[in-house]
Coordinates of C-alpha atoms in Angstrom, one line a residue:
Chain A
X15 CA -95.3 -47.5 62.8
X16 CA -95.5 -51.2 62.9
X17 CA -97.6 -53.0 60.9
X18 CA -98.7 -56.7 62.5
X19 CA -98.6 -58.8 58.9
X20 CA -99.4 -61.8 60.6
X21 CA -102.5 -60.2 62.1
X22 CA -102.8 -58.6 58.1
X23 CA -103.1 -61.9 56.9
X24 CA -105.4 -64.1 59.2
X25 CA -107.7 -61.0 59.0
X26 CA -107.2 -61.2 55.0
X27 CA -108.1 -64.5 54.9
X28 CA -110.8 -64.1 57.4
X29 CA -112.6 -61.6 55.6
X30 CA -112.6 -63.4 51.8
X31 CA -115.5 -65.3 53.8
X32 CA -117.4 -61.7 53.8
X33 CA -117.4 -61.8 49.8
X34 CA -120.2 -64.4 49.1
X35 CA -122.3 -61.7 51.5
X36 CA -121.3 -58.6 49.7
X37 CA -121.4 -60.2 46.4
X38 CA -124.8 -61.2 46.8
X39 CA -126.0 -58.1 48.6
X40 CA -124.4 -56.6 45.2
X41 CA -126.5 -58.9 42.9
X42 CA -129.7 -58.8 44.1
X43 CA -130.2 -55.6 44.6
X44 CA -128.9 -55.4 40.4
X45 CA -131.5 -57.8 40.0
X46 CA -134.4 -56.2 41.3
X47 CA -133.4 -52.7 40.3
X48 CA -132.4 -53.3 36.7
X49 CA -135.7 -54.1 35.5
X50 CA -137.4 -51.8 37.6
X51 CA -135.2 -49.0 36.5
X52 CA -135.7 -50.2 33.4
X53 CA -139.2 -50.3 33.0
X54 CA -139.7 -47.1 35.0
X55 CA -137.3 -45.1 32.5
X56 CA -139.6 -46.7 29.6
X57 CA -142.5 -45.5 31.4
X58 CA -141.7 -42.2 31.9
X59 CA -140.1 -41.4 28.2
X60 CA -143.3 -42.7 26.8
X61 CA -144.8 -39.8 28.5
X62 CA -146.7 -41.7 31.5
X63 CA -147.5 -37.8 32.9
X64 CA -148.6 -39.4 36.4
X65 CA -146.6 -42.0 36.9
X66 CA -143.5 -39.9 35.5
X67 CA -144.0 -36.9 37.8
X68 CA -144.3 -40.3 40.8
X69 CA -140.8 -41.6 39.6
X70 CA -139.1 -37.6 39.3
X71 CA -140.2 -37.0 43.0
X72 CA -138.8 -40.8 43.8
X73 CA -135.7 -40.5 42.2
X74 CA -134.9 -37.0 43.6
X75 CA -135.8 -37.9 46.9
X76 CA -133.4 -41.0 47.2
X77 CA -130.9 -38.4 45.8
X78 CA -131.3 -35.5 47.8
X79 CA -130.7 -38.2 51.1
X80 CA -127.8 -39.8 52.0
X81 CA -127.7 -43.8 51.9
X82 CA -126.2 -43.5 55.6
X83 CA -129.8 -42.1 56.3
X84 CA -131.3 -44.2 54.2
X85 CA -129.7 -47.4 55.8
X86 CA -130.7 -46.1 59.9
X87 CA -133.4 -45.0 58.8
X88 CA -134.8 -48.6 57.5
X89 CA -133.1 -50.4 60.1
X90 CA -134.6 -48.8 62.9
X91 CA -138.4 -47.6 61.2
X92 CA -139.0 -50.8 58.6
X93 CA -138.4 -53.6 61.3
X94 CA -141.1 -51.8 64.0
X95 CA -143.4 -50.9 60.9
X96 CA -143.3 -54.6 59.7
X97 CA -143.9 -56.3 62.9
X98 CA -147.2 -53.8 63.6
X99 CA -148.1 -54.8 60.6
X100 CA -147.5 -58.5 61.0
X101 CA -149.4 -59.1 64.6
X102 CA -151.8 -56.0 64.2
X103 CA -153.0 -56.1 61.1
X104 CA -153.1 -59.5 59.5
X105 CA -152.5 -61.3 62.7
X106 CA -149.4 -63.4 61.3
X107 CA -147.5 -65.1 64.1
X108 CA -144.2 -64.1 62.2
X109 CA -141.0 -62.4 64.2
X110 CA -139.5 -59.8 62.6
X111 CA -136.6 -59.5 64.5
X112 CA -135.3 -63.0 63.8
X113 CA -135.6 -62.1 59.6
X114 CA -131.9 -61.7 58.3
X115 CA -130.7 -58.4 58.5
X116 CA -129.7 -58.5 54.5
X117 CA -133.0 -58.7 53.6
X118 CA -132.9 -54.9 54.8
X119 CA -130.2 -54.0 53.1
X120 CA -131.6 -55.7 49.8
X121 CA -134.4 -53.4 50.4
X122 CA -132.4 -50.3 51.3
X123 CA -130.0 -50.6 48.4
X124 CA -132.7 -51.7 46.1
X125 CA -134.3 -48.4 47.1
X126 CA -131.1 -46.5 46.2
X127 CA -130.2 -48.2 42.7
X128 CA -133.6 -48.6 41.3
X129 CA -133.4 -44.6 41.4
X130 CA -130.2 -44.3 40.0
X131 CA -130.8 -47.1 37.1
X132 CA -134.0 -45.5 35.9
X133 CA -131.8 -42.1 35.3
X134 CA -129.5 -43.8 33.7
X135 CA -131.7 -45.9 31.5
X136 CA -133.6 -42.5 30.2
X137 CA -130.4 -41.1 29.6
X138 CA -129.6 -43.9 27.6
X139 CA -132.7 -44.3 25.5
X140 CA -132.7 -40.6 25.2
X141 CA -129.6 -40.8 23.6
X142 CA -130.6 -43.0 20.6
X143 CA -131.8 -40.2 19.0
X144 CA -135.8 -39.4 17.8
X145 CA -134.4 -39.8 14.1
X146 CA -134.5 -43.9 13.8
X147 CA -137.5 -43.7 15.6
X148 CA -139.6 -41.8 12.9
X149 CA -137.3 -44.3 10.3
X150 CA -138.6 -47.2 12.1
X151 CA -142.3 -46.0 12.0
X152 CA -142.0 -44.5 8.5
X153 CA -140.7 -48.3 8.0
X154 CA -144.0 -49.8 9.0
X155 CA -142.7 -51.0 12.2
X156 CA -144.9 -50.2 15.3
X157 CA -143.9 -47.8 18.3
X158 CA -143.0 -50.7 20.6
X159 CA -141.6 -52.7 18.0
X160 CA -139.5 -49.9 17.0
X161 CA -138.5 -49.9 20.9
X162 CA -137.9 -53.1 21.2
X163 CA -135.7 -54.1 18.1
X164 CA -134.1 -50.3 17.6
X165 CA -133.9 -48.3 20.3
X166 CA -133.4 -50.4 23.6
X167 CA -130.8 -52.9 22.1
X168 CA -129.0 -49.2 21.4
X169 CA -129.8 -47.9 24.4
X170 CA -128.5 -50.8 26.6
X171 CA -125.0 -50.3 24.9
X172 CA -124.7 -47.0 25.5
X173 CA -125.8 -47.5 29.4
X174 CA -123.3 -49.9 30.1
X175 CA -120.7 -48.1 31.1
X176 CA -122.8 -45.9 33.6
X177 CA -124.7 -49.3 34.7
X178 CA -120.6 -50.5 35.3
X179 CA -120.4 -47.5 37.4
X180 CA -123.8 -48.2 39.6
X181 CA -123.0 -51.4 40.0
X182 CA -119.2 -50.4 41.3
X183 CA -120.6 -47.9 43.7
X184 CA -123.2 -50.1 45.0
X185 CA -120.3 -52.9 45.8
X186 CA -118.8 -50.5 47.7
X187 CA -121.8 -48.7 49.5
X188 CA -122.8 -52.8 50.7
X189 CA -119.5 -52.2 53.1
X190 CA -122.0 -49.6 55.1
X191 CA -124.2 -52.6 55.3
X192 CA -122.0 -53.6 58.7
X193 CA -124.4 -50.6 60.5
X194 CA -127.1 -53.6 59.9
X195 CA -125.7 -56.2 61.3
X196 CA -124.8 -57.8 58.0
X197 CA -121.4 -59.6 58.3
X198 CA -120.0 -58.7 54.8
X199 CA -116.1 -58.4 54.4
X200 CA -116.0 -55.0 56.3
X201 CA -117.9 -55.8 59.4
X202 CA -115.6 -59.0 60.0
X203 CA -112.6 -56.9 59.1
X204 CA -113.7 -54.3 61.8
X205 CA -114.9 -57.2 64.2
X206 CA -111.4 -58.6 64.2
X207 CA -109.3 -55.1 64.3
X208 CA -111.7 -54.6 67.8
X209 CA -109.7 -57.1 69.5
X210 CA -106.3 -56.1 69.5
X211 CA -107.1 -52.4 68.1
X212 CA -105.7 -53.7 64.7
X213 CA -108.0 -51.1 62.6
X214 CA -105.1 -49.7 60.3
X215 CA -104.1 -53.0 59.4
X216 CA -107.8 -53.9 59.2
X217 CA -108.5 -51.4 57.1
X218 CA -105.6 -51.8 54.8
X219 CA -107.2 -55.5 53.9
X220 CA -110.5 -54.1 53.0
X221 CA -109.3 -52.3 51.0
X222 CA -107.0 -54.2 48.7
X223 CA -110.2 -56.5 48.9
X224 CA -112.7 -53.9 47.5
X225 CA -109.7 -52.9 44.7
X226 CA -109.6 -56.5 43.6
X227 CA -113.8 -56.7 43.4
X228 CA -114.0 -53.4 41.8
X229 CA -111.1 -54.1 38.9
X230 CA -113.3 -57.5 38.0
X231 CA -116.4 -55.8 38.1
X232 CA -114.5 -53.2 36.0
X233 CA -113.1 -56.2 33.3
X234 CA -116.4 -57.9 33.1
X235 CA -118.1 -54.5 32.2
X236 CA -115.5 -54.6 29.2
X237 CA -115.3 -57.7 28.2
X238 CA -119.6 -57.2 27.8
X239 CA -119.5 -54.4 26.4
X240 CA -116.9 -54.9 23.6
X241 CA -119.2 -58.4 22.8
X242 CA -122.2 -56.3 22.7
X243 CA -121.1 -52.6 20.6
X244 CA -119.5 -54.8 17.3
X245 CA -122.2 -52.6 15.7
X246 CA -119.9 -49.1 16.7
X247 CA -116.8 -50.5 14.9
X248 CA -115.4 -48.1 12.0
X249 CA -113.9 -49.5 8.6
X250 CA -110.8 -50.9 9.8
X251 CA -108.9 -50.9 6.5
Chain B
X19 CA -153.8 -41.2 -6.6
X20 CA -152.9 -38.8 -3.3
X21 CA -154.4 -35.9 -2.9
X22 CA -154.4 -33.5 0.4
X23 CA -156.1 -30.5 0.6
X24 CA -156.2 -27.6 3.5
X25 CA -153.2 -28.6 5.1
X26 CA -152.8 -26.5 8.6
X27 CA -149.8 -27.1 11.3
X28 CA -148.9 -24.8 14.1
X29 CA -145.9 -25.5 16.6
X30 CA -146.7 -23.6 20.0
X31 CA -148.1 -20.0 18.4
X32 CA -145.8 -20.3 15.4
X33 CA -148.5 -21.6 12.4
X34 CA -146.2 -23.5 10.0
X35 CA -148.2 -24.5 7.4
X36 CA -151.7 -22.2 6.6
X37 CA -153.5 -24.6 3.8
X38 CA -151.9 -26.2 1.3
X39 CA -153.5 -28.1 -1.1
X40 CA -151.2 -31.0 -3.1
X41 CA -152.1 -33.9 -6.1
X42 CA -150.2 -36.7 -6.7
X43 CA -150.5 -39.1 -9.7
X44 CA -149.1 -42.3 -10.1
X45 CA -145.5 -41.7 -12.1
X46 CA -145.5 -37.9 -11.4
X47 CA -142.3 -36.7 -10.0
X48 CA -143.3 -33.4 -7.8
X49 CA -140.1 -31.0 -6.7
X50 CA -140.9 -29.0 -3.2
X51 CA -139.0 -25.6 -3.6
X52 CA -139.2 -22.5 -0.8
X53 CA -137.1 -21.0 1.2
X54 CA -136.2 -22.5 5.1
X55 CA -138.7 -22.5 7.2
X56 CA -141.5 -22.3 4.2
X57 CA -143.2 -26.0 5.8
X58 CA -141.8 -28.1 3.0
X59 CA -140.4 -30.4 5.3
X60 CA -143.3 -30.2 7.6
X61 CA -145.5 -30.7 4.9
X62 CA -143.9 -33.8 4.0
X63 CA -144.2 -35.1 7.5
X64 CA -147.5 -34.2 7.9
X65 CA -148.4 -36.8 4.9
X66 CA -146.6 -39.7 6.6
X67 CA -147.9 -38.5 10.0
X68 CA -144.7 -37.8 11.9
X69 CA -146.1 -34.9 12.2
X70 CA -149.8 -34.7 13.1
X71 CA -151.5 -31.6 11.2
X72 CA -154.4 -30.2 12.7
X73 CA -156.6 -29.1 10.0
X74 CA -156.9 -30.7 6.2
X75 CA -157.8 -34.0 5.0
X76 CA -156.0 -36.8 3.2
X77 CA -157.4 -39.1 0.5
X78 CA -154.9 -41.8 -0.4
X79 CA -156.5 -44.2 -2.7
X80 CA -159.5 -45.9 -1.0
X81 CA -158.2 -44.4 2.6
X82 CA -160.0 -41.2 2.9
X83 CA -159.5 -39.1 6.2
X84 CA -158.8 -35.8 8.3
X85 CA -155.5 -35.6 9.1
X86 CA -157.0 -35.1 13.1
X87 CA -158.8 -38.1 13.0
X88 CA -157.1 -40.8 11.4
X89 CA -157.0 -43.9 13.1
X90 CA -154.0 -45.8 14.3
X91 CA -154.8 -48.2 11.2
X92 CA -155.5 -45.5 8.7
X93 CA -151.8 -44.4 9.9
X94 CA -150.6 -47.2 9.9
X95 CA -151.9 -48.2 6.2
X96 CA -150.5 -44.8 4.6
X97 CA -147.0 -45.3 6.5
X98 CA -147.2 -49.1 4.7
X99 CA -147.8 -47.4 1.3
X100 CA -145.2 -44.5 1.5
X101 CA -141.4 -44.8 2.2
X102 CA -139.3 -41.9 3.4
X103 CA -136.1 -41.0 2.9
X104 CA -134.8 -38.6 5.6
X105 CA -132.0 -36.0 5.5
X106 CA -130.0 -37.4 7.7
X107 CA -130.6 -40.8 6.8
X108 CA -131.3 -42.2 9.9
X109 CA -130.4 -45.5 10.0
X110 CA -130.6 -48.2 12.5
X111 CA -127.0 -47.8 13.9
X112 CA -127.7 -51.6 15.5
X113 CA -128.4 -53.4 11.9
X114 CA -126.3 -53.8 8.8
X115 CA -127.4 -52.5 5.6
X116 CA -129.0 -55.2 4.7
X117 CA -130.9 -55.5 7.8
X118 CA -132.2 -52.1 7.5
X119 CA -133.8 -52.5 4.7
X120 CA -135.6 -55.8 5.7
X121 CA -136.4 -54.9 9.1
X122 CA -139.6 -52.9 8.2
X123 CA -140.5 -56.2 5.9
X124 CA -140.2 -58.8 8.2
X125 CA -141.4 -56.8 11.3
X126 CA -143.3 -54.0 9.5
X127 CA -145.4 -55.8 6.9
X128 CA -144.5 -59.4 7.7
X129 CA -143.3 -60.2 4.8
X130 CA -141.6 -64.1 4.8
X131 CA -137.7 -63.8 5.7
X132 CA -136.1 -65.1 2.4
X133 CA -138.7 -62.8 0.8
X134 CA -137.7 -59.9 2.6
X135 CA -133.9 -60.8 1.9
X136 CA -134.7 -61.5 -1.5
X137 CA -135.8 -57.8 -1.9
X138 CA -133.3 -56.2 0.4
X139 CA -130.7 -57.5 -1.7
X140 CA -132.4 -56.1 -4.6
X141 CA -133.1 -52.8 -3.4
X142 CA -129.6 -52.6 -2.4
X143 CA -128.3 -53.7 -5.9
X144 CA -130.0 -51.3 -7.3
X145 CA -128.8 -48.4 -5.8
X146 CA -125.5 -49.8 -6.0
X147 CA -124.5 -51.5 -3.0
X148 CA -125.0 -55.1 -3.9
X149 CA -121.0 -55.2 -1.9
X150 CA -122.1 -53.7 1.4
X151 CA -124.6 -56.1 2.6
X152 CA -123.2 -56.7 5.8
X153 CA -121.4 -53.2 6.7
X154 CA -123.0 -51.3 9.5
X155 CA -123.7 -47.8 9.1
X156 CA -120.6 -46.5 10.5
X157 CA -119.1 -48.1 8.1
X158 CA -120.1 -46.7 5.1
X159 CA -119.7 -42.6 3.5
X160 CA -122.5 -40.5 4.0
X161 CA -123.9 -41.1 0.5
X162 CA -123.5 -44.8 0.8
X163 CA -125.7 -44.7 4.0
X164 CA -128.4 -41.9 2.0
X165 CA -128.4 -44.9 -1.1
X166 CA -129.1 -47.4 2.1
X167 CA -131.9 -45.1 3.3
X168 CA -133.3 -44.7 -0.4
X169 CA -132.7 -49.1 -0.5
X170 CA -135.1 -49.3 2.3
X171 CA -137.7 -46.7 1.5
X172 CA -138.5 -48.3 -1.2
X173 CA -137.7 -52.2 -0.7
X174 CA -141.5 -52.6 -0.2
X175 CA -142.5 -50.9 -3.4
X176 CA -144.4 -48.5 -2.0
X177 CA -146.9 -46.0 -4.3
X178 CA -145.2 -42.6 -3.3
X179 CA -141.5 -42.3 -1.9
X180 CA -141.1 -39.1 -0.2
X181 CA -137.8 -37.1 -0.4
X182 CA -137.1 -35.0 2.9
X183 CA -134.0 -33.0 1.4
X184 CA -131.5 -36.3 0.7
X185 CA -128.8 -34.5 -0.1
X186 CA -128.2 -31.8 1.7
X187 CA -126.1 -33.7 4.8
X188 CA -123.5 -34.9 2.3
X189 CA -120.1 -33.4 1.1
X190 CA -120.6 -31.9 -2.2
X191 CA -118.8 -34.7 -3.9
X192 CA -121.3 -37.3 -2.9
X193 CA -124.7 -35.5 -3.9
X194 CA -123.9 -37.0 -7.1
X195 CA -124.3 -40.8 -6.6
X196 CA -127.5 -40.1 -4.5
X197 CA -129.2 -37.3 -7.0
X198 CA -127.9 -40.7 -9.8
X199 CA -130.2 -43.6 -7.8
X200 CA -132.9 -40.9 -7.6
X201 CA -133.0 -40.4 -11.5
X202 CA -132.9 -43.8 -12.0
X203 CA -135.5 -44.2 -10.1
X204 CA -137.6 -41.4 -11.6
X205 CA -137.0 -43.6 -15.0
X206 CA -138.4 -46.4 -13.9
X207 CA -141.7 -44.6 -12.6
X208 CA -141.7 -44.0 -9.1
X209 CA -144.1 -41.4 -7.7
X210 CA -141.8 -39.2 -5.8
X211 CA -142.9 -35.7 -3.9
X212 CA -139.1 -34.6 -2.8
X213 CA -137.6 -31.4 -1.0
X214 CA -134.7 -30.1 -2.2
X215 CA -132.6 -27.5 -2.8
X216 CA -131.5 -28.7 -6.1
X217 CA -132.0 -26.8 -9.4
X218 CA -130.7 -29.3 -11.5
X219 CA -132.6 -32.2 -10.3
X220 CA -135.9 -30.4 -10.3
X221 CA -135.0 -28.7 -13.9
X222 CA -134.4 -32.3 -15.5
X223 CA -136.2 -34.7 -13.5
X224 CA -139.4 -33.2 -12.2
X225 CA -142.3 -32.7 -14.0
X226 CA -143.7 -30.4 -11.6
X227 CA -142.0 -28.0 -9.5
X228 CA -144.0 -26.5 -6.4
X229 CA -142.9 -23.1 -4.7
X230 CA -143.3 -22.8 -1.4
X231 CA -143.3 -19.5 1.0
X232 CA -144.5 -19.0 4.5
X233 CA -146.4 -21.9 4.7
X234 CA -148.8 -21.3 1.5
X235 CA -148.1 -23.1 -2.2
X236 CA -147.1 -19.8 -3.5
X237 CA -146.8 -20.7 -7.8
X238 CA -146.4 -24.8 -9.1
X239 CA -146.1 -25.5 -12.9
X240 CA -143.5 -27.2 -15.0
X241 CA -140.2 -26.5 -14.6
X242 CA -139.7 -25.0 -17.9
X243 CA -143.0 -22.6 -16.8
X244 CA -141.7 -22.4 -13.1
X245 CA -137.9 -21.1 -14.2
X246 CA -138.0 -19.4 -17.3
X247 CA -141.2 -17.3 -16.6
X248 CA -142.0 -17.2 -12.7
X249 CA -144.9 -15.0 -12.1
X250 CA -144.9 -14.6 -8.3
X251 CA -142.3 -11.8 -6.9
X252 CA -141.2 -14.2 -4.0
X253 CA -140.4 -17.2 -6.9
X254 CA -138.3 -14.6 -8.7
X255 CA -136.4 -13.5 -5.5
X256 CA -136.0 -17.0 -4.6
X257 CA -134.9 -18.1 -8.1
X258 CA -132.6 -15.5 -8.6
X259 CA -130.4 -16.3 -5.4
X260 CA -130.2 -19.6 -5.3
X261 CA -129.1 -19.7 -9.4
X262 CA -126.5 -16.7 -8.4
X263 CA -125.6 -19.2 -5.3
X264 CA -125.2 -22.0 -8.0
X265 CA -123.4 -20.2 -10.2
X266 CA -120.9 -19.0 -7.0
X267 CA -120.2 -22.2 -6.1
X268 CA -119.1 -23.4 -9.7
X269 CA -116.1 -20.9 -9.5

């Protein structure tokens, strides 16, 4: 089996202009979800009965469905939804089928990692222990103070290296963001291998790509975390 | 000074504690005794209100309320005038030693931050750690982090420091230093109510020892009345095997 190189390497250099788009997909989607996840972990450890039995059914519906489904299910449902809503409803002059296709797949992955965050927020917070809670009250410190100042700045530590893992898995699920029309690094890889039926090749370059984003992903996760846990450190002498 | 009376607490259908009735003076030194799962603990948490009791009423100086319906400030205002100090010390992992003791200052009772160092650094040096300032918990032996929980339960002078079994998470050679602070404190005056399982401490230190059993005060006196002449049958069984345990352990 022959491998075209020269075809390897235009197409690697082709698709480093697909990182800005799956980078950003990547980002936002961390950006909204974090603080939702956040706050909706909060909200249900504080025993929100309601609005924690809302967030169990949410977060084990977006698990029990894969994000393939997810993703054709958005693209083809959201887009006719919005623009009924648009001219029907509020009778906006707005074309929804000229919006950015990212925009659906911030919404789709937002979806997805808002669910898994929260989980791993609770697990987090839950993991601080009840014990320097009572301190912290017995202390004279109120419940949300105690939150804020003892158990979230905790809890954030110990979440990082399942927040490293999220935010790892999401980079890669963005390459499904192609079935959208998004041009991130693996629809232009795929786009070029049509031509000459390059796809092993094709392939081959995503996927040193996606090694390269996950490892930094992977050291930045490291390099925050060892800044962050100087609390953890034993007697060294 | 603080005085409960009636005291009931039920987990699920299991009724922990079925009226107690407990006065504290200013300066006395009051030793919990009873078997696990008597409600000593519970009892103790029921006055600081990590544990709300159901029945009974509390009457802490000018704060006078039902254990059911004290207010968020009443709470609040008792918590401020207690300290605890917890078996397992429970420490903030995420602040030094220092800051542990001034966090419930500062935040808690915003007290001015030089003030609150100012006594953090003297609660600290007085139960012995004026060189650990700046360690973290996982820094420091188990009864260096009890002496830090004992700095900052009572860094804000509070009227009544409450002793949930300090010792009994350390290695036998460390009880010592922590059972040392807590005499020392006991000379100075503190009011202290504490749960323990030491003999010692309670024969030399308290000046009155309460027996508890199945979630009743079952006999309370002196400890000279308490271990020499116990009246009640469960006192003697108890007495008799934790001194033969004592005395097993000293062979």
């Amino acid at each position: 089996m022959n491998l075209n190189l020269s075809f390897m390497a235009e197409t690697f250099v082709h698709a480093l202009t697909g990182i800005p788009t799956t980078l950003k997909i990547t980002l936002v989607t961390m950006l909204i979800s974090a603080p939702l996840g956040f706050f909706m972990a909060l909200g249900r450890m504080k025993g929100n009965k309601g609005g924690g039995r809302l967030a169990a059914l949410y977060v084990s519906f977006i698990r029990g469905t894969p994000v393939v489904l997810q993703i054709l299910f958005m693209y083809s449902l959201l887009p006719s939804l919005l623009n009924y809503l648009f001219k029907s409803i509020l009778h906006l002059n707005i074309n929804i089928f000229r919006m950015d296709p990212i925009v659906y797949a911030y919404i789709v992955f937002s979806l997805n990692t808002t669910a898994i965050l929260s989980e791993v927020f609770r697990s987090a917070l839950m993991s601080v222990g009840h014990g320097q809670m009572e301190a912290a009250l017995a202390s004279g410190l109120s419940s949300s103070q105690a939150y804020r100042r003892i158990i979230i700045p905790q809890g954030l530590v110990v979440a990082l290296p399942n927040i490293c893992n999220t935010t790892i898995n999401l980079l890669k699920s963005t390459s499904l963001a192609f079935m959208m029309t998004v041009k991130d690094i693996m629809a232009i890889a795929k786009m070029d291998a049509a031509y000459g039926y390059n796809y092993i090749e094709a392939y081959l370059v995503v996927l040193v790509i996606y090694i390269i984003l996950c490892t930094l992903v992977q050291i930045l996760f490291k390099v925050m975390e060892g800044s962050l846990s100087g609390y953890r450190r034993r007697i060294t002498a | 000074m603080l005085e409960i009376n009636n005291v009931h607490k039920s987990f699920g259908k299991n009724q922990i504690l079925k009226g107690v009735d407990l006065n504290v003076e200013k300066g006395d030194i009051i030793v919990i005794l009873g078997p696990s799962g008597s409600g000593k603990t519970t009892l103790l948490r029921c006055i600081n209100f990590l544990e709300r009791a159901e029945e009974g009423t509390i009457n802490f100086d000018e704060i006078h309320t039902s254990f059911k319906g004290a207010s968020k400030q009443d709470i609040s205002r008792i918590r401020k005038r207690t300290g605890f100090v917890f078996q397992n010390y429970n420490l903030f992992a995420n602040k030094t030693a220092l800051q542990n003791v001034t966090e419930g200052l500062i935040v808690g009772r915003k007290i001015p931050k030089d003030e609150a160092i100012r006594r953090g650094k003297q609660a600290l040096d007085k139960v012995g750690l004026s060189d650990r300032y700046d360690y973290y918990p996982s820094q420091l032996s188990g009864g260096q982090q009890q002496r830090v929980g004992i700095a900052r339960a009572i860094a804000a002078e509070p009227d009544v420091i409450l002793f949930d079994e300090p010792t009994s998470a350390l290695d036998p050679e460390l009880v010592g230093e922590v059972l040392g602070v807590m005499k020392s404190l006991a000379k100075e005056g503190a009011t202290m109510i504490v749960v323990t399982h030491e003999m010692g401490f309670a024969q030399d230190v308290a000046n009155e020892v309460v027996f508890m059993d199945g979630g009743v005060i079952v006999e309370k006196g002196t400890p000279s009345e308490l271990f020499s002449r116990p009246k009640d049958e469960r006192t003697i069984q108890f007495l008799k095997r934790i001194i033969r345990e004592d005395f097993d352990y000293s062979i």
